[in-house]
PDB file of C-alpha atoms in Angstrom:
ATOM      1  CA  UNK J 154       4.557  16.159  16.605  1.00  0.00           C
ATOM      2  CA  UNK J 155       3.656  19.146  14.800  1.00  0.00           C
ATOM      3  CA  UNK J 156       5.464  21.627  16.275  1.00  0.00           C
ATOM      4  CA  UNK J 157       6.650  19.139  19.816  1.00  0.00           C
ATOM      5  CA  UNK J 158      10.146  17.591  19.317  1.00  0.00           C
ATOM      6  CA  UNK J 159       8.732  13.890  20.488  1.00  0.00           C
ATOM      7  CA  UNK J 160      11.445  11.617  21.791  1.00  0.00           C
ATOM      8  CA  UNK J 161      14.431  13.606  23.052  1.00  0.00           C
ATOM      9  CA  UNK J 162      17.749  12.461  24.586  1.00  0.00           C
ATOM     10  CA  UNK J 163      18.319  14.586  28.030  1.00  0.00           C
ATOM     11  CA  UNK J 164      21.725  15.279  27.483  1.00  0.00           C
ATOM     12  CA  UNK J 165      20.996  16.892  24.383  1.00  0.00           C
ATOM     13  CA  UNK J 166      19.098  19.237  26.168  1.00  0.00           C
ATOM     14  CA  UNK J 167      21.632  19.775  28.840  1.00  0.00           C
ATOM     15  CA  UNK J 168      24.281  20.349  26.103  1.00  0.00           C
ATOM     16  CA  UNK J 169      22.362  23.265  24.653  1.00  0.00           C
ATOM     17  CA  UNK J 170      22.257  25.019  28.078  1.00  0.00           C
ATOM     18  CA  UNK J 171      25.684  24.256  28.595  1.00  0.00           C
ATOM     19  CA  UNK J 172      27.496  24.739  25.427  1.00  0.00           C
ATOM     20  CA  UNK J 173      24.779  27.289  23.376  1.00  0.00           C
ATOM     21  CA  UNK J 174      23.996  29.024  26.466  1.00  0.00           C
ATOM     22  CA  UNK J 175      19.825  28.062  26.339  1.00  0.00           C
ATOM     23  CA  UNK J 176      18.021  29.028  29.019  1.00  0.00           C
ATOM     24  CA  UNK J 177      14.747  27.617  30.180  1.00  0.00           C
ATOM     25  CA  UNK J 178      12.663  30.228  28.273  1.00  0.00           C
ATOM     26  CA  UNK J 179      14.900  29.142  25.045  1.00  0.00           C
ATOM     27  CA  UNK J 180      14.738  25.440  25.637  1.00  0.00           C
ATOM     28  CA  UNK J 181      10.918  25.405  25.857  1.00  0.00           C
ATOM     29  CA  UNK J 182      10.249  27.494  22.807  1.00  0.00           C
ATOM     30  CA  UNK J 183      12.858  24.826  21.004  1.00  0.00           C
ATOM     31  CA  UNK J 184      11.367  22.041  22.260  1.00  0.00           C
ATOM     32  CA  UNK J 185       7.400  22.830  22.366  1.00  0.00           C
ATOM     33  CA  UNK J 186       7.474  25.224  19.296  1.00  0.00           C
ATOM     34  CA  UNK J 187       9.977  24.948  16.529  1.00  0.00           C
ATOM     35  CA  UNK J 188      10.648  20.976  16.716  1.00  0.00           C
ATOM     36  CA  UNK J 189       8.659  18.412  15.372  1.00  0.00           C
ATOM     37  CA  UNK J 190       7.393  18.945  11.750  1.00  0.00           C
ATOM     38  CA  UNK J 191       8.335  22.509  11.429  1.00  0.00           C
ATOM     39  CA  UNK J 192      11.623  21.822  12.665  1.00  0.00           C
ATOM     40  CA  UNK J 193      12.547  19.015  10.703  1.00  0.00           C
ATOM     41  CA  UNK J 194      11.156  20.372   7.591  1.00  0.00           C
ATOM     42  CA  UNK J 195      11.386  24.173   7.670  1.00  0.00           C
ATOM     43  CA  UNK J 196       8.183  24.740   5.842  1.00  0.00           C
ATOM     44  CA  UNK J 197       5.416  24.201   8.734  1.00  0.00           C
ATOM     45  CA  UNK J 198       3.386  21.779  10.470  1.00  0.00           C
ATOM     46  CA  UNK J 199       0.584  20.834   8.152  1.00  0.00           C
ATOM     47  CA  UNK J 200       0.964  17.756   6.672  1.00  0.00           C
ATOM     48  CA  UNK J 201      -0.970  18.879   3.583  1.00  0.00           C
ATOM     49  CA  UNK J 202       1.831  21.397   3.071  1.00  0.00           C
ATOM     50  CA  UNK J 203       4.477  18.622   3.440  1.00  0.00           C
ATOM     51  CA  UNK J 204       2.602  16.446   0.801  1.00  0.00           C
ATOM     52  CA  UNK J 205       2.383  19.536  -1.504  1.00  0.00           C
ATOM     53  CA  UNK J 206       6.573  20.557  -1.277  1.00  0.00           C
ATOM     54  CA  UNK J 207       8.105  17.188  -0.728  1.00  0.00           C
ATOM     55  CA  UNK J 208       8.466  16.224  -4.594  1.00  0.00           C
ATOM     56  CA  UNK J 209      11.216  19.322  -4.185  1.00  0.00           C
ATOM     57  CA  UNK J 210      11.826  19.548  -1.126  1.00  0.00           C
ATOM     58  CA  UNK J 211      13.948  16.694   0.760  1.00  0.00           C
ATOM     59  CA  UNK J 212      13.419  17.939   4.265  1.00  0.00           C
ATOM     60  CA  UNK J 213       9.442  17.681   3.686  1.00  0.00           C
ATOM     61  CA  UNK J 214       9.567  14.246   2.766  1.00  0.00           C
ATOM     62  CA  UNK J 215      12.222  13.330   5.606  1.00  0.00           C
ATOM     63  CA  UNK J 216       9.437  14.745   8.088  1.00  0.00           C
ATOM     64  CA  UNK J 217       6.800  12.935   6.837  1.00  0.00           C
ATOM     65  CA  UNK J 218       9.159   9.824   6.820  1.00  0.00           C
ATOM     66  CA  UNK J 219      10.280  10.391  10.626  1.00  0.00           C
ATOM     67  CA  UNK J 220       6.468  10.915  11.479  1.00  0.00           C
ATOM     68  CA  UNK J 221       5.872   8.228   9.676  1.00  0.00           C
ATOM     69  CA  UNK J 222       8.320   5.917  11.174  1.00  0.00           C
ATOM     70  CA  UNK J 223       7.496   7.664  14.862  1.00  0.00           C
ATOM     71  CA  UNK J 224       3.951   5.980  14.343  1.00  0.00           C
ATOM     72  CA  UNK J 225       4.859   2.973  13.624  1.00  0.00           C
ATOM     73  CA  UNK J 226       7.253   2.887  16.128  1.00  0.00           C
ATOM     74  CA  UNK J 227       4.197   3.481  18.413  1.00  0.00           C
ATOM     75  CA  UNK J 228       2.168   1.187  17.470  1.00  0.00           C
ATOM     76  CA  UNK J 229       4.939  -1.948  16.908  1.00  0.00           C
ATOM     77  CA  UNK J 230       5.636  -0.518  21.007  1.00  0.00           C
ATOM     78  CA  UNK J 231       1.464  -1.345  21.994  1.00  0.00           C
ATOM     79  CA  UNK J 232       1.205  -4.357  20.310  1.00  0.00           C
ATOM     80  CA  UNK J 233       4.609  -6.121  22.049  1.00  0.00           C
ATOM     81  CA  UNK J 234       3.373  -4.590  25.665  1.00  0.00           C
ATOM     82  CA  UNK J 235      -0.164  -5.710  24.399  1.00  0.00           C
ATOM     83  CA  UNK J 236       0.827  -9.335  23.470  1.00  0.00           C
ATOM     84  CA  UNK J 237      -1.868  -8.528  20.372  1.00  0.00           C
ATOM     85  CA  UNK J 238      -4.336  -6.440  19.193  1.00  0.00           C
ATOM     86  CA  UNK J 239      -7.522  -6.537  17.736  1.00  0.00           C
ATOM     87  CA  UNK J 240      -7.908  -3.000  16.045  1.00  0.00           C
ATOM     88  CA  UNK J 241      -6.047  -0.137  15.026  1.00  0.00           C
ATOM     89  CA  UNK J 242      -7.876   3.179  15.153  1.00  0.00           C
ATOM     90  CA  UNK J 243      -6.557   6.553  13.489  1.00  0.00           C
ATOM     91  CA  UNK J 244      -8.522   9.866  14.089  1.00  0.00           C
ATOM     92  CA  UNK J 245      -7.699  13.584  14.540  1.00  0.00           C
ATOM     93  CA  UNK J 246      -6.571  15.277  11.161  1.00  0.00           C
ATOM     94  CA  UNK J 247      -3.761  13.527   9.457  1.00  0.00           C
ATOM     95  CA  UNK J 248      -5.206   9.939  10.709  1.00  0.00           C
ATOM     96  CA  UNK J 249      -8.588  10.848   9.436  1.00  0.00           C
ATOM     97  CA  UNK J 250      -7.789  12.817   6.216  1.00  0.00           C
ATOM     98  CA  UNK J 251      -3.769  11.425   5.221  1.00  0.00           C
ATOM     99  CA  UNK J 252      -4.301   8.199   3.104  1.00  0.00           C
ATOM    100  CA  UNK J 253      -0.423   8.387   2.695  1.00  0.00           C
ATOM    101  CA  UNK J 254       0.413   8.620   6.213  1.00  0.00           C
ATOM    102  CA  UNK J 255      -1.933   6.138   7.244  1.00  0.00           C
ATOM    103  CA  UNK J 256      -0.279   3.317   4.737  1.00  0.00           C
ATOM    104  CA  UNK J 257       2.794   4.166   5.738  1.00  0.00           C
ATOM    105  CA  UNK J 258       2.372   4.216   9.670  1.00  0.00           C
ATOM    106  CA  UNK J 259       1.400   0.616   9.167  1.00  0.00           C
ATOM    107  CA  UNK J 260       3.538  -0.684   6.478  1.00  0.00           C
ATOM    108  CA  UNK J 261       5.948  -2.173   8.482  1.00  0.00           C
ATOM    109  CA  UNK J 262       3.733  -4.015  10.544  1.00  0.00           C
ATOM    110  CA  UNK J 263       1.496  -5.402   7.633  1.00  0.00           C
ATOM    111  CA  UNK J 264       4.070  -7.293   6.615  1.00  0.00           C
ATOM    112  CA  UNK J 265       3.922  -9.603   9.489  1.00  0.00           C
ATOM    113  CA  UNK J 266       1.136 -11.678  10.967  1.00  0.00           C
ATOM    114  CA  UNK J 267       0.526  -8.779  13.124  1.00  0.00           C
ATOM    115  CA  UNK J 268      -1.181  -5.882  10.991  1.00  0.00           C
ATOM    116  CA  UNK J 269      -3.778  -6.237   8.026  1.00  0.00           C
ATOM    117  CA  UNK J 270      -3.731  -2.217   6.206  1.00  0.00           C
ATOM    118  CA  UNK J 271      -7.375  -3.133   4.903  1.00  0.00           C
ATOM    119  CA  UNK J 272      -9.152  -0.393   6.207  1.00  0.00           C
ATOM    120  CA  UNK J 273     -12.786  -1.372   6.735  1.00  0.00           C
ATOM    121  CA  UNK J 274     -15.328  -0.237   4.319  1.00  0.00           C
ATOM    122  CA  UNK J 275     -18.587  -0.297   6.629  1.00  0.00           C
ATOM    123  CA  UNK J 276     -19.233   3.234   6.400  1.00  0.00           C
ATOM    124  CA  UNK J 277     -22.426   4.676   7.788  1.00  0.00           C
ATOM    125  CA  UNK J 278     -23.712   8.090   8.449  1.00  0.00           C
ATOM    126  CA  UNK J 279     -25.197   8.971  12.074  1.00  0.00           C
ATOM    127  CA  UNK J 280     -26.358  12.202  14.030  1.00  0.00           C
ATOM    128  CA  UNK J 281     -23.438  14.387  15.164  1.00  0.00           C
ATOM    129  CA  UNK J 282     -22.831  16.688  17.798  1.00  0.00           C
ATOM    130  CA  UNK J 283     -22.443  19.408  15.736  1.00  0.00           C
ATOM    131  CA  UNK J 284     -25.302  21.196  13.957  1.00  0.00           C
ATOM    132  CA  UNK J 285     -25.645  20.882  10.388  1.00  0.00           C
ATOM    133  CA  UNK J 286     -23.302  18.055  10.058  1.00  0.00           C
ATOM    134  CA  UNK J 287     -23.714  14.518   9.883  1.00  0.00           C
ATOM    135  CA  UNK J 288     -20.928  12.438  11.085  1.00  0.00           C
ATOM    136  CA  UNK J 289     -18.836   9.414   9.899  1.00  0.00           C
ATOM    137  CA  UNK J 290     -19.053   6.223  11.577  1.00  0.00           C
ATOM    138  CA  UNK J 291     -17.097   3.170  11.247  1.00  0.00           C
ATOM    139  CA  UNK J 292     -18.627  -0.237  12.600  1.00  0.00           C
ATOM    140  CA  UNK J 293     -16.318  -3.160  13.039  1.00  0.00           C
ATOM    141  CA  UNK J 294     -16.897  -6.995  13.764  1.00  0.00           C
ATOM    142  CA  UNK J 295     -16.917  -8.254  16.843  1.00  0.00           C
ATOM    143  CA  UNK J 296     -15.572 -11.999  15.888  1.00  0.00           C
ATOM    144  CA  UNK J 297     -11.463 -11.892  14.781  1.00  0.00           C
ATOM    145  CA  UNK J 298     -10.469 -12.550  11.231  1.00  0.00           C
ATOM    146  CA  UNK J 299      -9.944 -16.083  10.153  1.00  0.00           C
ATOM    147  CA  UNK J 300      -6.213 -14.954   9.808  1.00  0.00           C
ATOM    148  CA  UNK J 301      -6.052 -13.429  13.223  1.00  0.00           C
ATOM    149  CA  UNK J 302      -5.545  -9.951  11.890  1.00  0.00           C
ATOM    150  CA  UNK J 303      -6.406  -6.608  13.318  1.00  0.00           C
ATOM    151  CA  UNK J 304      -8.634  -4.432  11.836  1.00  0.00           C
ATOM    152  CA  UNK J 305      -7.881  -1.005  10.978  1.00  0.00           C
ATOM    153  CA  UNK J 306     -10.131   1.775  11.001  1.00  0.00           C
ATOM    154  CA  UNK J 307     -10.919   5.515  10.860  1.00  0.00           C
ATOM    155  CA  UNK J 308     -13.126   6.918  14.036  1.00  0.00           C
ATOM    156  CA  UNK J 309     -13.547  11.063  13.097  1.00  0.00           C
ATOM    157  CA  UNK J 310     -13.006  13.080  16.111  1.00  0.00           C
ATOM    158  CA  UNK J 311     -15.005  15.897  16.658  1.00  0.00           C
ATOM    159  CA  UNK J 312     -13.227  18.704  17.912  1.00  0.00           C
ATOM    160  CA  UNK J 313     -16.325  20.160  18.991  1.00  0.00           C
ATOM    161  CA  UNK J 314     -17.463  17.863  21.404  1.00  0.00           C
ATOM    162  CA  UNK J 315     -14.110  17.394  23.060  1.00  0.00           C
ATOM    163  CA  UNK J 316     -13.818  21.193  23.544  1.00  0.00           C
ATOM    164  CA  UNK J 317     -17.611  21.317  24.923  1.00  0.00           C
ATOM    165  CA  UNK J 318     -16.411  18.555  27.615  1.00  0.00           C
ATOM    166  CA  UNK J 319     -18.856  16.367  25.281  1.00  0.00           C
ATOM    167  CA  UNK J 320     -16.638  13.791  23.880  1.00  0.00           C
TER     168      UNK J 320
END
């Protein structure tokens, strides 16, 4: 969603061919490259950047609300098809690093039976994939809360390993 539009009506994109004149080349660079964060806000794609302009800048903070609100429309979406979960996992930059965006993404859900936001504290270092650096891990339990409530964690993704077809 940085730059990618997300969820897009189809006629919207046949209006702009139609009525603006977009052709294929046009729609793509719309839709793949100046939608999503950057779009919405004006100012980029880094959510650190968002955080840092949206005490003056509305569009900011209605990006990080509609990212917001796109995540937890996500996850509400897996746990109905799910009938339940058991754990909530964010990784990748803003789900590893964005305290914010994490609370938020979840609020509506904690308020219901369905979503605890305590993020587990079981922190632990172990051996990485990448030399010189040691890398987070997260353990959860294996038995459900006494309240039947997920648990929500951080897992770090190493970019590394993914790109070395190690991950």
């Amino acid at each position: 969603m940085g730059t990618r539009s997300g969820d897009l009506d189809p006629g919207v994109l046949v209006y702009l061919m139609h009525e603006k004149k977009f052709d294929a080349a046009m729609l793509e660079e719309l839709v793949d490259y100046r939608s999503g964060l950057l779009g919405i806000s004006g100012i980029g794609s880094d959510m650190r950047r968002l955080h840092e302009a949206a005490s003056t800048n509305s569009d900011a903070r209605l990006a990080i609300a509609m990212f917001c609100y796109s995540v937890r429309k996500q996850v509400a979406a897996m746990i109905a098809a799910l009938g339940g979960i058991d754990l909530v996992v964010f990784t990748g930059g803003i789900g590893e690093n964005d305290v914010e965006a994490r609370a938020r993404s979840v609020a509506a859900c904690s308020g219901s039976a369905s979503v605890s936001t305590k993020i587990e504290t079981d922190q632990r270092t172990i051996p990485s994939m990448v030399p010189g650096r040691a890398a987070r891990c997260w353990s959860f339990p294996r038995k459900k809360r006494a309240d039947r409530s997920p648990y929500l964690g951080i897992v770090p993704l190493e970019y590394c390993r993914i790109v070395a077809g190690k991950g």
